[in-house]
Short mmCIF file of C-alpha atoms and ligand atoms in Angstrom, two decimals:
data_model
loop_
_atom_site.label_atom_id
_atom_site.label_comp_id
_atom_site.label_asym_id
_atom_site.label_seq_id
_atom_site.Cartn_x
_atom_site.Cartn_y
_atom_site.Cartn_z
CA MET A 1 72.18 37.09 120.12
CA SER A 2 70.43 40.49 120.16
CA ASN A 3 71.10 43.11 117.52
CA ASP A 4 72.69 45.28 120.22
CA SER A 5 75.16 42.55 121.26
CA SER A 6 76.22 41.77 117.71
CA ALA A 7 76.71 45.48 117.00
CA CYS A 8 78.91 45.66 120.12
CA LEU A 9 80.94 42.63 118.96
CA ARG A 10 81.39 44.19 115.52
CA ALA A 11 82.54 47.46 117.14
CA LEU A 12 84.94 45.55 119.40
CA ARG A 13 86.44 43.70 116.44
CA HIS A 14 86.92 47.04 114.68
CA VAL A 15 88.66 48.49 117.76
CA LYS A 16 90.94 45.42 118.01
CA LEU A 17 91.93 45.80 114.37
CA ARG A 18 92.60 49.50 114.90
CA VAL A 19 94.67 48.86 118.05
CA GLY A 20 96.62 46.19 116.16
CA PHE A 21 97.32 48.67 113.39
CA LEU A 22 98.46 51.33 115.86
CA SER A 23 100.84 48.98 117.71
CA MET A 24 102.27 47.85 114.36
CA SER A 25 102.90 51.42 113.28
CA THR A 26 104.42 52.27 116.68
CA GLU A 27 106.99 49.53 116.22
CA THR A 28 108.00 50.79 112.82
CA THR A 29 108.20 54.54 113.48
CA SER A 30 111.14 56.38 114.97
CA SER A 31 111.44 56.44 118.75
CA SER A 32 111.43 60.24 118.98
CA ARG A 33 107.77 61.18 119.25
CA THR A 34 106.58 64.72 119.61
CA ALA A 35 102.99 65.79 120.19
CA ILE A 36 101.50 69.25 119.80
CA TYR A 37 98.97 70.36 122.42
CA PRO A 38 97.35 73.38 120.73
CA GLY A 39 94.92 75.89 122.15
CA SER A 40 94.23 79.44 123.25
CA PHE A 41 95.36 78.86 126.86
CA ASP A 42 93.91 82.24 127.86
CA PRO A 43 94.81 81.39 130.56
CA LEU A 44 96.31 77.97 131.34
CA THR A 45 94.08 76.03 133.78
CA LEU A 46 94.78 73.00 135.97
CA GLY A 47 92.67 71.03 133.46
CA HIS A 48 95.25 71.87 130.78
CA VAL A 49 98.07 71.03 133.20
CA ASP A 50 96.48 67.65 133.90
CA ILE A 51 96.34 66.85 130.16
CA ILE A 52 99.94 67.98 129.63
CA VAL A 53 101.18 65.75 132.47
CA ARG A 54 99.19 62.77 131.14
CA GLY A 55 100.45 63.47 127.61
CA SER A 56 104.03 63.54 128.91
CA SER A 57 103.74 59.89 129.84
CA LEU A 58 102.80 59.01 126.25
CA PHE A 59 105.13 61.25 124.24
CA GLU A 60 108.78 62.13 124.52
CA LYS A 61 108.02 65.80 123.97
CA ILE A 62 104.83 67.84 124.28
CA VAL A 63 104.79 71.25 122.65
CA VAL A 64 102.12 73.40 124.27
CA SER A 65 101.28 75.62 121.31
CA VAL A 66 99.45 78.90 121.82
CA LEU A 67 97.38 80.08 118.87
CA GLY A 68 98.49 83.63 118.12
CA ASN A 69 96.05 85.01 115.60
CA ILE A 70 92.66 84.58 117.25
CA GLU A 71 89.96 87.11 116.39
CA LYS A 72 88.52 87.38 119.89
CA GLN A 73 90.15 89.84 122.27
CA PRO A 74 92.35 87.79 124.60
CA LEU A 75 92.88 88.66 128.28
CA PHE A 76 96.58 87.78 128.17
CA SER A 77 99.00 88.46 125.32
CA VAL A 78 100.64 85.46 123.64
CA ASP A 79 103.92 86.28 125.40
CA GLU A 80 102.20 86.43 128.79
CA ARG A 81 100.53 83.07 128.13
CA LEU A 82 103.83 81.51 127.09
CA GLU A 83 105.55 82.86 130.22
CA MET A 84 102.88 81.32 132.46
CA ILE A 85 103.16 77.94 130.69
CA ARG A 86 106.97 77.99 130.88
CA GLU A 87 106.93 78.90 134.56
CA THR A 88 104.41 76.16 135.38
CA PHE A 89 106.50 73.50 133.62
CA SER A 90 109.97 74.82 134.44
CA ASP A 91 110.84 71.48 136.07
CA ARG A 92 109.73 69.32 133.10
CA SER A 93 112.18 69.34 130.23
CA SER A 94 109.81 67.29 128.05
CA VAL A 95 107.32 70.19 127.95
CA GLU A 96 108.00 73.07 125.56
CA ALA A 97 105.91 76.21 125.03
CA ASP A 98 105.60 77.84 121.63
CA SER A 99 103.18 79.96 119.62
CA PHE A 100 101.84 79.46 116.13
CA SER A 101 99.59 81.03 113.54
CA GLY A 102 98.05 79.62 110.38
CA LEU A 103 97.14 75.99 109.88
CA LEU A 104 97.75 73.77 112.88
CA VAL A 105 98.76 70.74 110.82
CA GLU A 106 101.37 72.73 108.88
CA TYR A 107 102.82 73.93 112.15
CA ALA A 108 102.72 70.38 113.60
CA LEU A 109 104.58 69.00 110.57
CA SER A 110 107.17 71.76 110.84
CA LYS A 111 107.82 70.67 114.45
CA GLY A 112 108.22 67.03 113.41
CA ALA A 113 105.16 66.07 115.47
CA THR A 114 103.31 62.80 114.92
CA ALA A 115 100.28 63.66 117.05
CA ILE A 116 97.94 66.43 118.16
CA VAL A 117 96.66 66.10 121.72
CA ARG A 118 93.24 67.50 122.65
CA GLY A 119 91.41 67.28 125.96
CA ILE A 120 87.77 66.22 126.05
CA ARG A 121 85.91 67.16 129.22
CA ALA A 122 82.37 66.18 128.30
CA ILE A 123 80.24 64.96 125.39
CA SER A 124 79.54 68.62 124.60
CA ASP A 125 83.18 69.04 123.58
CA PHE A 126 83.06 66.05 121.30
CA GLU A 127 81.30 67.31 118.17
CA TYR A 128 83.63 70.26 117.60
CA GLU A 129 86.71 68.19 118.43
CA PHE A 130 85.61 65.36 116.13
CA GLN A 131 85.11 67.79 113.22
CA MET A 132 88.51 69.38 113.80
CA ALA A 133 90.25 66.01 114.08
CA LEU A 134 88.74 64.77 110.82
CA MET A 135 89.56 68.01 108.99
CA ASN A 136 93.13 67.86 110.30
CA ARG A 137 93.39 64.21 109.21
CA ARG A 138 92.21 65.17 105.73
CA LEU A 139 94.83 67.92 105.57
CA ALA A 140 97.65 65.82 107.05
CA PRO A 141 96.89 62.07 107.20
CA SER A 142 100.20 61.28 108.91
CA ILE A 143 99.24 63.22 112.05
CA GLU A 144 97.00 61.41 114.53
CA THR A 145 94.74 63.30 116.93
CA VAL A 146 94.79 61.82 120.44
CA PHE A 147 91.91 62.71 122.78
CA MET A 148 92.59 62.65 126.50
CA MET A 149 90.28 63.09 129.50
CA PRO A 150 91.37 65.31 132.37
CA ALA A 151 90.79 64.21 135.98
CA GLU A 152 87.10 64.42 136.92
CA GLU A 153 87.75 67.30 139.29
CA TYR A 154 88.63 69.48 136.28
CA SER A 155 85.81 68.35 134.00
CA TYR A 156 83.95 71.66 134.42
CA VAL A 157 87.00 73.95 134.33
CA SER A 158 87.51 76.16 131.28
CA SER A 159 89.62 79.25 130.61
CA ARG A 160 86.46 81.19 129.79
CA LEU A 161 84.75 80.38 133.10
CA VAL A 162 87.91 80.95 135.13
CA THR A 163 88.34 84.37 133.53
CA GLU A 164 84.70 85.28 134.13
CA VAL A 165 84.85 84.24 137.79
CA ALA A 166 88.11 86.14 138.33
CA MET A 167 86.75 89.24 136.59
CA LEU A 168 83.72 89.20 138.85
CA GLY A 169 85.87 88.87 141.96
CA GLY A 170 85.41 85.14 142.71
CA SER A 171 88.15 82.78 143.82
CA VAL A 172 89.92 80.67 141.19
CA HIS A 173 92.22 79.04 143.71
CA GLY A 174 92.68 75.35 142.88
CA LEU A 175 91.51 75.85 139.30
CA VAL A 176 94.64 77.42 137.81
CA PRO A 177 98.39 77.12 138.53
CA GLY A 178 99.74 79.52 141.19
CA VAL A 179 101.45 81.75 138.63
CA VAL A 180 98.18 82.17 136.70
CA GLU A 181 96.27 82.99 139.89
CA TRP A 182 98.82 85.66 140.64
CA ARG A 183 98.80 87.05 137.08
CA LEU A 184 94.98 87.21 137.11
CA LYS A 185 95.08 89.23 140.32
CA GLU A 186 97.70 91.52 138.82
CA LYS A 187 95.85 91.96 135.52
CA LEU A 188 92.40 92.45 137.02
CA GLY A 189 93.60 94.46 140.01
CA ARG A 190 91.48 92.45 142.42
CA SER A 191 92.47 91.04 145.78
CA ASN A 192 89.93 88.21 145.99
CA THR A 193 90.80 85.86 143.11
CA GLY A 194 92.35 83.45 145.61
O1 PNS B 1 91.67 76.06 122.93
P1 PNS B 1 90.90 76.24 121.65
O2 PNS B 1 90.61 77.70 121.43
O3 PNS B 1 89.67 75.37 121.59
O4 PNS B 1 91.89 75.76 120.46
C1 PNS B 1 91.44 75.75 119.12
C2 PNS B 1 92.61 75.48 118.16
C3 PNS B 1 93.76 76.42 118.41
C4 PNS B 1 93.12 74.05 118.37
C5 PNS B 1 92.05 75.61 116.72
O5 PNS B 1 91.38 76.82 116.59
C6 PNS B 1 93.13 75.55 115.65
O6 PNS B 1 93.70 74.52 115.41
N1 PNS B 1 93.41 76.70 114.98
C7 PNS B 1 94.44 76.79 113.98
C8 PNS B 1 93.85 77.04 112.59
C9 PNS B 1 93.53 75.72 111.92
O7 PNS B 1 94.38 74.88 111.69
N2 PNS B 1 92.24 75.54 111.64
C10 PNS B 1 91.71 74.33 111.08
C11 PNS B 1 91.46 73.32 112.20
S1 PNS B 1 90.43 72.05 111.64
#
């Protein structure tokens, strides 16, 4: 057997052990499972929506948590961002919108969450996300970070690019929920964001 194949087998064995551990812990924990989906959401995109919907099938409650104290100048206020999230998910009682400041893990523990959900669009996202997940695990070992992939059609969509396109008068139709498209038009005073 080649070195590559035996390394693969070793990795597979490790994954099996890990999966076994996770299913064991699932059986012994309480049935009410809440996940935090944190981020800037400035603004919410259809990539975020896709992750929230996927996360809803894994967790009983997903709290979409807007970080309040970011240094960069946001386009939308925290309240505006929360309104857009709430409007988008008004028909899904398992999705809650909230804001937080300070340490994410402290906030997650205060909400009784067992997991933090993060979306990974491409390998370029991975390094930062991996660092954050390990730091969060060090701070709060009981909280697991769960990475999820959005649908391929959203793999290039980010709040930053959507905002830039909208600011420069391009269409963001099909990249953000209807309410966000409308709010972008309103905020930027342009007629051609959709
Ligand atoms: O959507 P973003 O901007 O990539 O989200 C980043 C976010 C909000 C998840 C991250 O900045 C965060 O968790 N901030 C809270 C402060 C904190 O806990 N920092 C230590 C994380 S290792």
